[in-house]
CSV table of C-alpha atoms and ligand atoms in Angstrom, one decimal:
chain,number,residue,atom,x,y,z
A,1,MET,CA,-5.2,-16.8,-0.7
A,2,HIS,CA,-7.6,-15.3,-3.1
A,3,PHE,CA,-7.4,-11.6,-4.2
A,4,SER,CA,-10.3,-9.9,-5.8
A,5,LEU,CA,-9.2,-6.7,-7.6
A,6,VAL,CA,-11.8,-4.1,-8.3
A,7,THR,CA,-10.4,-2.0,-11.1
A,8,LEU,CA,-11.3,-0.1,-14.2
A,9,PHE,CA,-8.0,-1.3,-15.7
A,10,PRO,CA,-7.8,-5.2,-15.3
A,11,GLU,CA,-5.0,-5.3,-18.0
A,12,PHE,CA,-2.8,-3.4,-15.6
A,13,PHE,CA,-2.2,-6.6,-13.5
A,14,ALA,CA,-1.5,-9.0,-16.3
A,15,SER,CA,2.2,-9.0,-16.4
A,16,PRO,CA,3.3,-8.3,-12.8
A,17,LEU,CA,1.1,-11.1,-11.4
A,18,GLN,CA,2.7,-13.6,-13.8
A,19,CYS,CA,6.4,-12.8,-13.1
A,20,GLY,CA,8.9,-14.6,-10.9
A,21,LEU,CA,7.7,-16.1,-7.5
A,22,MET,CA,4.2,-14.6,-7.9
A,23,GLY,CA,3.7,-16.4,-11.2
A,24,LYS,CA,5.0,-19.6,-9.6
A,25,ALA,CA,2.7,-19.2,-6.6
A,26,CYS,CA,-0.2,-18.7,-9.1
A,27,GLN,CA,0.6,-21.9,-11.0
A,28,GLU,CA,0.8,-23.8,-7.7
A,29,SER,CA,-2.6,-22.3,-6.6
A,30,LEU,CA,-1.0,-20.8,-3.5
A,31,VAL,CA,-2.6,-17.5,-4.6
A,32,SER,CA,-5.4,-16.7,-7.1
A,33,PHE,CA,-6.6,-13.5,-8.6
A,34,ALA,CA,-9.9,-12.3,-10.1
A,35,THR,CA,-10.4,-8.8,-11.6
A,36,ILE,CA,-13.8,-7.2,-11.4
A,37,ASN,CA,-14.4,-4.1,-13.6
A,38,PRO,CA,-17.2,-1.8,-12.3
A,39,ARG,CA,-17.7,-0.8,-16.0
A,40,GLU,CA,-19.3,-4.3,-16.5
A,41,PHE,CA,-21.9,-3.3,-13.9
A,42,THR,CA,-23.2,-0.2,-15.6
A,43,GLU,CA,-26.6,0.1,-17.3
A,44,ASP,CA,-26.4,3.2,-19.4
A,45,ARG,CA,-25.4,3.4,-23.1
A,46,HIS,CA,-22.0,4.9,-22.4
A,47,ARG,CA,-21.2,2.5,-19.5
A,48,SER,CA,-20.3,5.4,-17.3
A,49,VAL,CA,-18.5,4.8,-14.1
A,50,ASP,CA,-17.7,8.4,-13.2
A,51,ASP,CA,-19.4,11.9,-13.1
A,52,ARG,CA,-18.6,15.5,-12.3
A,53,PRO,CA,-18.1,16.4,-8.6
A,54,TYR,CA,-20.8,18.2,-6.8
A,55,GLY,CA,-19.6,21.6,-5.7
A,56,GLY,CA,-17.5,21.9,-8.9
A,57,GLY,CA,-13.8,21.6,-9.2
A,58,PRO,CA,-11.5,19.6,-11.5
A,59,GLY,CA,-11.6,16.0,-12.4
A,60,MET,CA,-14.3,13.3,-12.2
A,61,VAL,CA,-15.5,11.1,-9.3
A,62,MET,CA,-16.2,7.4,-9.4
A,63,MET,CA,-19.9,6.7,-8.8
A,64,CYS,CA,-21.1,4.5,-6.0
A,65,ASP,CA,-23.5,2.3,-7.9
A,66,PRO,CA,-21.4,0.4,-10.5
A,67,LEU,CA,-18.8,0.0,-7.8
A,68,ARG,CA,-21.2,-1.5,-5.3
A,69,ARG,CA,-22.7,-3.8,-7.8
A,70,ALA,CA,-19.2,-5.0,-8.7
A,71,LEU,CA,-18.4,-5.6,-5.0
A,72,HIS,CA,-21.7,-7.5,-4.5
A,73,SER,CA,-20.8,-9.8,-7.4
A,74,ILE,CA,-17.7,-11.1,-5.5
A,75,PRO,CA,-18.5,-14.4,-3.9
A,76,ARG,CA,-15.6,-14.4,-1.3
A,77,ARG,CA,-14.8,-10.8,-0.5
A,78,GLY,CA,-12.9,-11.2,2.8
A,79,ARG,CA,-11.4,-8.0,4.2
A,80,THR,CA,-12.1,-5.2,1.7
A,81,LEU,CA,-9.5,-2.6,1.4
A,82,LEU,CA,-9.9,0.7,-0.4
A,83,LEU,CA,-6.7,2.2,-1.8
A,84,SER,CA,-6.7,5.8,-0.6
A,85,PRO,CA,-4.1,8.4,0.4
A,86,LYS,CA,-6.1,9.1,3.6
A,87,GLY,CA,-6.0,5.4,4.7
A,88,ARG,CA,-4.1,3.5,7.4
A,89,PRO,CA,-0.4,3.5,6.3
A,90,PHE,CA,0.4,0.1,4.8
A,91,ASP,CA,3.4,-1.5,6.6
A,92,GLN,CA,4.9,-4.9,7.5
A,93,THR,CA,2.6,-5.2,10.5
A,94,LEU,CA,-0.5,-4.8,8.4
A,95,ALA,CA,1.0,-7.1,5.7
A,96,ARG,CA,1.4,-9.8,8.4
A,97,GLU,CA,-2.1,-9.2,9.6
A,98,LEU,CA,-3.5,-9.5,6.1
A,99,ALA,CA,-1.5,-12.7,5.4
A,100,GLU,CA,-3.7,-14.5,7.9
A,101,GLU,CA,-6.8,-14.0,5.8
A,102,GLU,CA,-8.1,-16.4,3.2
A,103,ALA,CA,-9.5,-13.7,0.9
A,104,LEU,CA,-8.9,-10.0,0.3
A,105,THR,CA,-10.6,-7.5,-1.9
A,106,LEU,CA,-8.7,-4.5,-3.1
A,107,ILE,CA,-10.6,-1.5,-4.5
A,108,CYS,CA,-8.6,0.7,-6.9
A,109,GLY,CA,-9.8,4.2,-7.2
A,110,ARG,CA,-9.2,6.4,-10.3
A,111,TYR,CA,-9.8,10.0,-11.2
A,112,GLU,CA,-10.3,12.3,-8.1
A,113,GLY,CA,-11.4,9.3,-6.1
A,114,ILE,CA,-14.7,7.6,-5.2
A,115,ASP,CA,-18.1,9.1,-4.0
A,116,ALA,CA,-17.6,9.2,-0.2
A,117,ARG,CA,-20.9,7.5,0.5
A,118,ILE,CA,-19.3,4.2,-0.5
A,119,GLU,CA,-17.7,4.1,2.9
A,120,SER,CA,-21.0,4.4,4.8
A,121,LEU,CA,-22.6,1.7,2.7
A,122,GLU,CA,-19.9,-1.0,2.6
A,123,ALA,CA,-17.5,-2.4,5.1
A,124,ILE,CA,-14.4,-0.9,3.7
A,125,GLU,CA,-11.0,-0.2,5.2
A,126,PRO,CA,-9.0,2.7,3.6
A,127,VAL,CA,-5.3,1.9,3.2
A,128,SER,CA,-2.6,4.2,1.9
A,129,VAL,CA,0.7,3.1,0.4
A,130,GLY,CA,2.5,6.4,1.2
A,131,ASP,CA,2.2,10.1,1.5
A,132,TYR,CA,2.1,10.9,-2.2
A,133,VAL,CA,-0.6,10.7,-4.9
A,134,LEU,CA,-0.7,8.0,-7.6
A,135,ASN,CA,-2.9,8.0,-10.7
A,136,GLY,CA,-4.9,5.1,-9.4
A,137,GLY,CA,-5.0,2.4,-6.8
A,138,GLU,CA,-3.6,-0.3,-9.0
A,139,THR,CA,0.1,0.4,-8.2
A,140,GLY,CA,-0.7,0.4,-4.5
A,141,ALA,CA,-2.7,-2.8,-4.8
A,142,LEU,CA,0.3,-4.5,-6.4
A,143,CYS,CA,2.5,-3.4,-3.4
A,144,ILE,CA,-0.1,-4.9,-1.0
A,145,ILE,CA,-0.5,-8.1,-3.0
A,146,GLU,CA,3.3,-8.7,-3.2
A,147,ALA,CA,4.1,-7.8,0.5
A,148,VAL,CA,1.2,-10.0,1.7
A,149,ALA,CA,1.7,-13.0,-0.6
A,150,ARG,CA,5.4,-13.4,0.1
A,151,LEU,CA,4.5,-14.0,3.8
A,152,LEU,CA,2.4,-17.0,2.9
A,153,PRO,CA,4.1,-20.2,4.0
A,154,SER,CA,5.9,-21.8,1.1
A,155,PHE,CA,5.7,-18.7,-1.1
A,156,MET,CA,9.4,-18.3,-0.8
A,157,GLY,CA,11.8,-21.3,-0.9
A,158,LYS,CA,13.1,-21.0,2.6
A,159,THR,CA,10.7,-20.1,5.3
A,160,ASP,CA,13.5,-18.2,7.1
A,161,SER,CA,13.8,-15.7,4.2
A,162,ALA,CA,10.8,-13.6,5.4
A,163,THR,CA,11.6,-13.8,9.1
A,164,GLU,CA,15.0,-12.3,8.7
A,165,GLU,CA,14.1,-9.5,6.4
A,166,SER,CA,13.8,-5.8,7.0
A,167,PHE,CA,11.0,-4.8,9.4
A,168,SER,CA,10.3,-8.5,10.4
A,169,THR,CA,12.0,-7.8,13.8
A,170,GLY,CA,11.4,-4.1,13.7
A,171,LEU,CA,14.8,-3.5,12.3
A,172,LEU,CA,16.3,-3.0,8.8
A,173,GLU,CA,18.2,-6.0,7.5
A,174,TYR,CA,21.9,-6.6,7.7
A,175,PRO,CA,24.0,-6.3,4.5
A,176,HIS,CA,24.4,-9.3,2.1
A,177,TYR,CA,27.5,-10.4,0.1
A,178,THR,CA,28.1,-13.0,-2.5
A,179,ARG,CA,30.9,-14.2,-4.8
A,180,PRO,CA,33.6,-13.1,-5.6
A,181,GLU,CA,35.3,-12.9,-2.1
A,182,THR,CA,37.2,-9.8,-3.2
A,183,TYR,CA,35.7,-7.3,-5.7
A,184,GLU,CA,37.4,-4.1,-6.8
A,185,GLY,CA,39.7,-4.5,-3.8
A,186,LEU,CA,36.7,-4.8,-1.4
A,187,GLN,CA,36.7,-7.8,0.8
A,188,VAL,CA,33.7,-9.7,2.1
A,189,PRO,CA,33.7,-9.4,6.0
A,190,GLN,CA,35.9,-12.2,7.4
A,191,VAL,CA,33.3,-13.3,9.9
A,192,LEU,CA,31.0,-14.4,7.0
A,193,LEU,CA,33.8,-16.8,5.8
A,194,SER,CA,34.4,-18.3,9.3
A,195,GLY,CA,31.7,-20.9,9.3
A,196,ASP,CA,31.0,-20.0,12.9
A,197,HIS,CA,27.2,-19.7,12.8
A,198,ALA,CA,26.9,-18.1,16.3
A,199,ARG,CA,29.4,-15.4,15.4
A,200,ILE,CA,27.7,-14.8,12.0
A,201,ALA,CA,24.3,-14.4,13.7
A,202,ARG,CA,25.8,-12.0,16.2
A,203,TRP,CA,27.5,-10.0,13.5
A,204,ARG,CA,24.3,-9.8,11.4
A,205,ARG,CA,22.3,-8.6,14.4
A,206,GLU,CA,24.8,-5.9,15.1
A,207,LYS,CA,24.8,-4.8,11.5
A,208,ALA,CA,21.0,-4.7,11.4
A,209,LEU,CA,21.1,-2.5,14.5
A,210,GLU,CA,23.8,-0.3,12.9
A,211,THR,CA,21.9,0.0,9.6
A,212,THR,CA,18.7,0.9,11.4
A,213,LEU,CA,20.4,3.5,13.5
A,214,ALA,CA,22.0,5.1,10.4
A,215,TYR,CA,19.0,5.0,8.1
A,216,ARG,CA,15.8,4.8,10.1
A,217,PRO,CA,16.6,5.5,13.8
A,218,GLU,CA,12.9,6.1,14.5
A,219,LEU,CA,12.2,2.4,13.9
A,220,LEU,CA,14.3,1.6,17.0
A,221,ARG,CA,11.6,3.0,19.3
A,222,ASN,CA,9.2,0.1,18.4
A,223,ALA,CA,11.8,-2.6,17.8
A,224,SER,CA,12.1,-5.3,20.5
A,225,LEU,CA,15.6,-4.8,21.7
A,226,SER,CA,17.5,-7.0,24.2
A,227,ALA,CA,19.9,-5.6,26.8
A,228,ALA,CA,22.7,-6.8,24.5
A,229,ASP,CA,21.2,-4.9,21.5
A,230,LYS,CA,20.9,-1.6,23.6
A,231,HIS,CA,24.5,-2.1,24.7
A,232,CYS,CA,25.6,-2.5,21.1
A,233,LEU,CA,23.7,0.6,20.0
A,234,GLN,CA,25.2,2.7,22.8
A,235,ALA,CA,28.7,1.6,21.8
A,236,LEU,CA,28.2,2.4,18.1
A,237,PRO,CA,30.2,5.4,17.0
A,238,ARG,CA,27.9,8.1,15.7
A,239,GLN,CA,27.4,11.8,15.3
A,240,TRP,CA,24.8,12.9,17.8
A,241,ARG,CA,22.2,14.9,15.8
A,242,GLY,CA,21.9,17.2,18.8
A,243,ARG,CA,25.5,18.2,18.9
A,244,ASN,CA,24.8,21.2,16.6
A,245,LEU,CA,21.7,22.3,18.6
A,246,TYR,CA,22.1,25.1,21.2
A,247,VAL,CA,19.5,26.6,23.6
A,248,GLY,CA,19.5,30.2,24.7
A,249,LEU,CA,17.3,31.5,27.6
A,250,LEU,CA,16.9,35.3,27.4
A,251,HIS,CA,15.9,37.3,30.5
A,252,HIS,CA,15.9,40.5,28.4
A,253,PRO,CA,14.3,41.9,26.3
A,254,VAL,CA,11.2,40.0,27.2
A,255,LEU,CA,7.5,40.8,27.8
A,256,THR,CA,6.3,41.3,31.4
A,257,LYS,CA,2.8,40.3,32.5
A,258,SER,CA,1.5,43.7,31.7
A,259,GLY,CA,2.9,43.4,28.1
A,260,GLU,CA,5.8,45.9,28.6
A,261,VAL,CA,9.4,45.2,27.6
A,262,GLY,CA,11.5,44.3,30.6
A,263,THR,CA,14.0,42.1,32.4
A,264,THR,CA,13.2,39.0,34.4
A,265,SER,CA,15.0,37.3,37.3
A,266,LEU,CA,16.8,34.0,37.0
A,267,THR,CA,14.8,30.9,37.9
A,268,ASN,CA,16.8,28.1,39.5
A,269,LEU,CA,14.5,25.5,38.1
A,270,ASP,CA,15.2,26.7,34.5
A,271,ILE,CA,18.9,26.4,35.0
A,272,HIS,CA,18.7,22.8,36.2
A,273,ASP,CA,15.8,21.5,34.1
A,274,ILE,CA,16.9,22.9,30.8
A,275,GLY,CA,20.5,21.9,31.6
A,276,ARG,CA,19.4,18.3,32.2
A,277,VAL,CA,17.4,18.1,29.0
A,278,SER,CA,20.3,19.6,27.1
A,279,ARG,CA,22.7,17.0,28.5
A,280,SER,CA,20.2,14.1,27.9
A,281,TYR,CA,19.8,15.1,24.2
A,282,GLY,CA,23.5,15.7,23.7
A,283,LEU,CA,23.1,19.4,22.8
A,284,GLY,CA,26.1,21.6,21.9
A,285,GLY,CA,25.4,24.0,24.9
A,286,TYR,CA,22.9,25.9,26.9
A,287,TYR,CA,23.2,29.7,27.4
A,288,LEU,CA,21.6,31.8,30.2
A,289,ALA,CA,21.6,35.5,29.1
A,290,THR,CA,20.9,38.4,31.4
A,291,PRO,CA,22.2,42.0,31.2
A,292,LEU,CA,22.2,42.3,35.0
A,293,ALA,CA,25.6,41.7,36.6
A,294,ASP,CA,24.3,40.6,40.0
A,295,GLN,CA,22.0,38.0,38.3
A,296,ARG,CA,25.0,36.6,36.3
A,297,GLU,CA,27.0,36.4,39.5
A,298,LEU,CA,24.1,34.6,41.2
A,299,ALA,CA,24.0,32.1,38.2
A,300,HIS,CA,27.8,31.5,38.6
A,301,ARG,CA,27.4,30.9,42.3
A,302,LEU,CA,24.6,28.3,41.7
A,303,LEU,CA,26.5,26.6,38.9
A,304,ASP,CA,29.8,26.5,41.0
A,305,HIS,CA,27.9,24.9,43.8
A,306,TRP,CA,26.9,22.0,41.6
A,307,ARG,CA,29.9,21.9,39.3
A,308,GLN,CA,32.7,22.0,41.9
A,309,GLY,CA,31.2,22.8,45.3
A,310,ALA,CA,29.3,20.7,47.9
A,311,GLY,CA,26.6,19.8,45.4
A,312,CYS,CA,29.1,18.0,43.2
A,313,GLN,CA,30.0,15.7,46.0
A,314,THR,CA,26.4,14.6,46.7
A,315,ASN,CA,25.2,14.6,43.1
A,316,ALA,CA,27.8,14.1,40.4
A,317,ASP,CA,25.1,13.7,37.7
A,318,ARG,CA,24.1,17.3,38.2
A,319,ALA,CA,27.6,18.5,37.7
A,320,SER,CA,27.6,16.6,34.4
A,321,ALA,CA,24.2,18.2,33.4
A,322,LEU,CA,25.4,21.7,34.2
A,323,ALA,CA,28.9,21.3,32.7
A,324,ASP,CA,27.9,23.0,29.4
A,325,VAL,CA,25.8,25.9,30.8
A,326,HIS,CA,27.2,29.3,29.9
A,327,VAL,CA,26.3,32.6,31.5
A,328,VAL,CA,26.4,35.6,29.1
A,329,THR,CA,24.9,39.1,28.7
A,330,ASP,CA,22.6,38.9,25.7
A,331,LEU,CA,21.7,37.2,22.4
A,332,GLU,CA,24.7,38.8,20.6
A,333,ALA,CA,27.1,37.2,23.1
A,334,ILE,CA,25.5,33.8,22.6
A,335,ARG,CA,25.9,34.1,18.8
A,336,ASP,CA,29.6,35.2,19.2
A,337,ASN,CA,30.3,32.4,21.6
A,338,ILE,CA,28.9,29.7,19.2
A,339,LEU,CA,30.8,31.3,16.3
A,340,GLN,CA,34.0,31.1,18.3
A,341,ARG,CA,33.4,27.5,19.3
A,342,THR,CA,32.3,26.1,16.0
A,343,GLY,CA,33.7,28.5,13.4
A,344,GLN,CA,30.1,29.0,12.0
A,345,PRO,CA,27.4,31.6,13.0
A,346,PRO,CA,24.3,29.8,14.3
A,347,LEU,CA,21.0,29.8,12.6
A,348,VAL,CA,19.0,31.7,15.3
A,349,LEU,CA,15.4,30.6,15.7
A,350,ALA,CA,12.9,32.1,18.0
A,351,THR,CA,10.1,30.2,19.8
A,352,SER,CA,6.8,31.8,20.7
A,353,ALA,CA,3.4,30.8,21.9
A,354,GLN,CA,1.9,32.9,19.1
A,355,GLY,CA,2.9,34.1,15.7
A,356,GLN,CA,3.2,32.6,12.3
A,357,GLU,CA,6.0,30.1,11.9
A,358,THR,CA,8.5,30.8,9.2
A,359,VAL,CA,10.7,27.7,9.7
A,360,ARG,CA,9.4,24.1,9.8
A,361,LEU,CA,10.9,21.5,12.1
A,362,GLU,CA,12.1,19.4,9.1
A,363,GLU,CA,14.1,22.5,8.0
A,364,VAL,CA,15.7,22.6,11.5
A,365,ARG,CA,16.7,19.0,11.2
A,366,THR,CA,18.2,19.5,7.8
A,367,ALA,CA,20.1,22.6,9.0
A,368,LEU,CA,21.5,20.7,12.0
A,369,GLU,CA,23.2,18.3,9.6
A,370,HIS,CA,25.7,21.0,8.6
A,371,ARG,CA,25.5,24.0,10.9
A,372,PRO,CA,24.8,25.1,14.5
A,373,VAL,CA,21.2,26.1,15.3
A,374,LEU,CA,20.3,28.1,18.3
A,375,LEU,CA,16.8,27.9,19.7
A,376,VAL,CA,16.0,31.1,21.7
A,377,PHE,CA,13.5,31.1,24.5
A,378,GLY,CA,12.1,34.1,26.3
A,379,THR,CA,11.3,34.1,30.1
A,380,GLY,CA,8.4,36.2,31.5
A,381,SER,CA,5.6,36.3,28.9
A,382,GLY,CA,8.0,35.6,26.0
A,383,LEU,CA,10.4,37.3,23.7
A,384,ALA,CA,9.9,41.0,23.0
A,385,ASP,CA,9.7,42.2,19.4
A,386,GLU,CA,13.2,43.6,19.5
A,387,ALA,CA,14.5,40.1,20.4
A,388,LEU,CA,12.5,38.4,17.7
A,389,ALA,CA,13.9,41.0,15.2
A,390,GLN,CA,17.4,39.6,15.9
A,391,THR,CA,16.5,36.1,15.0
A,392,ASP,CA,16.5,34.3,11.5
A,393,GLY,CA,13.0,32.8,11.9
A,394,LEU,CA,10.2,31.6,14.1
A,395,LEU,CA,9.4,28.0,14.9
A,396,PRO,CA,5.7,26.9,15.0
A,397,PRO,CA,4.0,27.4,18.3
A,398,LEU,CA,3.4,24.4,20.5
A,399,ARG,CA,-0.3,23.2,20.9
A,400,PHE,CA,-1.4,25.8,18.2
A,401,LEU,CA,-5.0,24.6,18.4
A,402,SER,CA,-5.3,24.7,22.2
A,403,THR,CA,-7.0,27.7,23.8
A,404,TYR,CA,-4.6,27.4,26.7
A,405,ASN,CA,-0.9,27.2,25.9
A,406,HIS,CA,0.9,28.9,28.8
A,407,LEU,CA,3.7,26.5,29.3
A,408,SER,CA,6.6,27.1,31.6
A,409,VAL,CA,9.7,28.0,29.5
A,410,ARG,CA,11.5,24.9,30.7
A,411,SER,CA,8.6,22.7,29.6
A,412,ALA,CA,8.5,24.4,26.3
A,413,ALA,CA,12.3,24.1,25.8
A,414,ALA,CA,12.0,20.3,26.5
A,415,ILE,CA,9.1,19.8,24.1
A,416,TYR,CA,10.8,21.8,21.3
A,417,ILE,CA,14.1,20.0,21.8
A,418,ASP,CA,12.3,16.6,21.6
A,419,ARG,CA,10.2,17.6,18.6
A,420,VAL,CA,13.4,18.6,16.7
A,421,LEU,CA,15.6,15.6,17.8
A,422,GLN,CA,13.2,13.0,19.2
A,423,ASP,CA,15.1,9.8,19.8
A,424,TRP,CA,16.8,10.0,16.4
A,425,TYR,CA,20.2,10.1,17.9
B,1,SAM,C1,-5.4,10.6,-8.4
B,1,SAM,S1,-5.8,9.7,-7.0
B,1,SAM,C2,-6.9,10.7,-6.2
B,1,SAM,C3,-6.3,11.5,-5.2
B,1,SAM,C4,-7.3,12.3,-4.3
B,1,SAM,N1,-7.9,13.3,-5.1
B,1,SAM,C5,-6.6,13.0,-3.2
B,1,SAM,O1,-6.1,14.1,-3.3
B,1,SAM,O2,-6.4,12.3,-2.1
B,1,SAM,C6,-6.8,8.4,-7.7
B,1,SAM,C7,-6.8,7.1,-6.8
B,1,SAM,O3,-5.4,6.6,-6.7
B,1,SAM,C8,-5.3,5.9,-5.5
B,1,SAM,N2,-4.2,6.4,-4.8
B,1,SAM,C9,-3.5,7.5,-5.1
B,1,SAM,N3,-2.5,7.7,-4.2
B,1,SAM,C10,-2.6,6.7,-3.3
B,1,SAM,C11,-1.8,6.4,-2.1
B,1,SAM,N4,-0.8,7.1,-1.7
B,1,SAM,N5,-2.2,5.3,-1.4
B,1,SAM,C12,-3.2,4.5,-1.8
B,1,SAM,N6,-4.0,4.8,-2.9
B,1,SAM,C13,-3.6,5.9,-3.7
B,1,SAM,C14,-6.6,6.0,-4.8
B,1,SAM,O4,-7.4,4.8,-5.1
B,1,SAM,C15,-7.3,7.2,-5.4
B,1,SAM,O5,-8.7,7.2,-5.3
């Protein structure tokens, strides 16, 4: 494979491309490299490749012309990638795709970036190596070169090496061990000494699943998992991320349709649907709060029907979904109940179709690692100001750019719970 590197700093690549397996691959002509410096394609006395940005602002911008001339000088361009933070995230799937090519050209930006017109004038694919900003595209280009080249047949000694690595099957890799057998009192797992290749392969698969679940659970969504893999994942001991998450549904003080503060009636669907979501996501509990005694009594009758009455005999799943639904008077009672159960006061977060968020979803996930978090939902037209005032923060509204966002409270609860927890068990 031939790589053309368009860069203002050709010397940057000298050492990394000569080291280790890459150096060997170069010697064996498995890979070859050419650097092309846009500065060589300038015509002015100062050999300028950049200029000040139109519209003002800091930094300089790389000009189109020297860069285009540099590109046009390349005899075998192949797919042409522009290193750019806005580009397609570079991952193992893209690495595999690029490893099929015979030639690749990598354009390394510098300064504030490149005149945007280059993308209209040349067939260029922007690619990012991560959500952070580097000084230039050279470091990212090295990542791409290395990840792609090592997938070429015969780059690595054993062809199996690349097929068993992290991401190759959508999972992270299993742990490795080498001599000595016991180190600082730590033993190599016995199975690896057994010589039983089938058992070793099974153990490695299980460890890959375990490692992925522990470090990057979101990868599991796109991994190809067999029935045995799913069974193994379900059996793994783990702390459910949702165990610290609680939901509270307030029927007072909420806004009525006319915008006044009032009290709403219970909705049977809210009891069932939020209960089922709460159970599916392994939440700590679901609280229904109403100050009206007859409404609480009604809630208890409905719950009793499904938990121990006739409903339980026909639909045992529903009894399980409603097992952790609690009926209380108000937000204060929810807070007290969680404090009693967990020994910690919950972080109380309001949800609203409007309003400026004060807490980001990432912060909720972090809080869930060490303390209970209560998401409070308002029935009617949402939580009244006096309810909002009792909370510790406001989550971002759902569909904040939509001109219509009148979701039912049970839909909103399901979406918020999923946004916080997703399938990251
Ligand atoms: C200082 S950066 C310019 C950042 C740009 N002003 C911005 O805010 O997106 C200079 C060059 O580094 C490269 N670069 C920086 N971060 C990158 C990343 N995460 N992925 C790919 N290339 C990157 C690009 O080629 C970019 O043109």
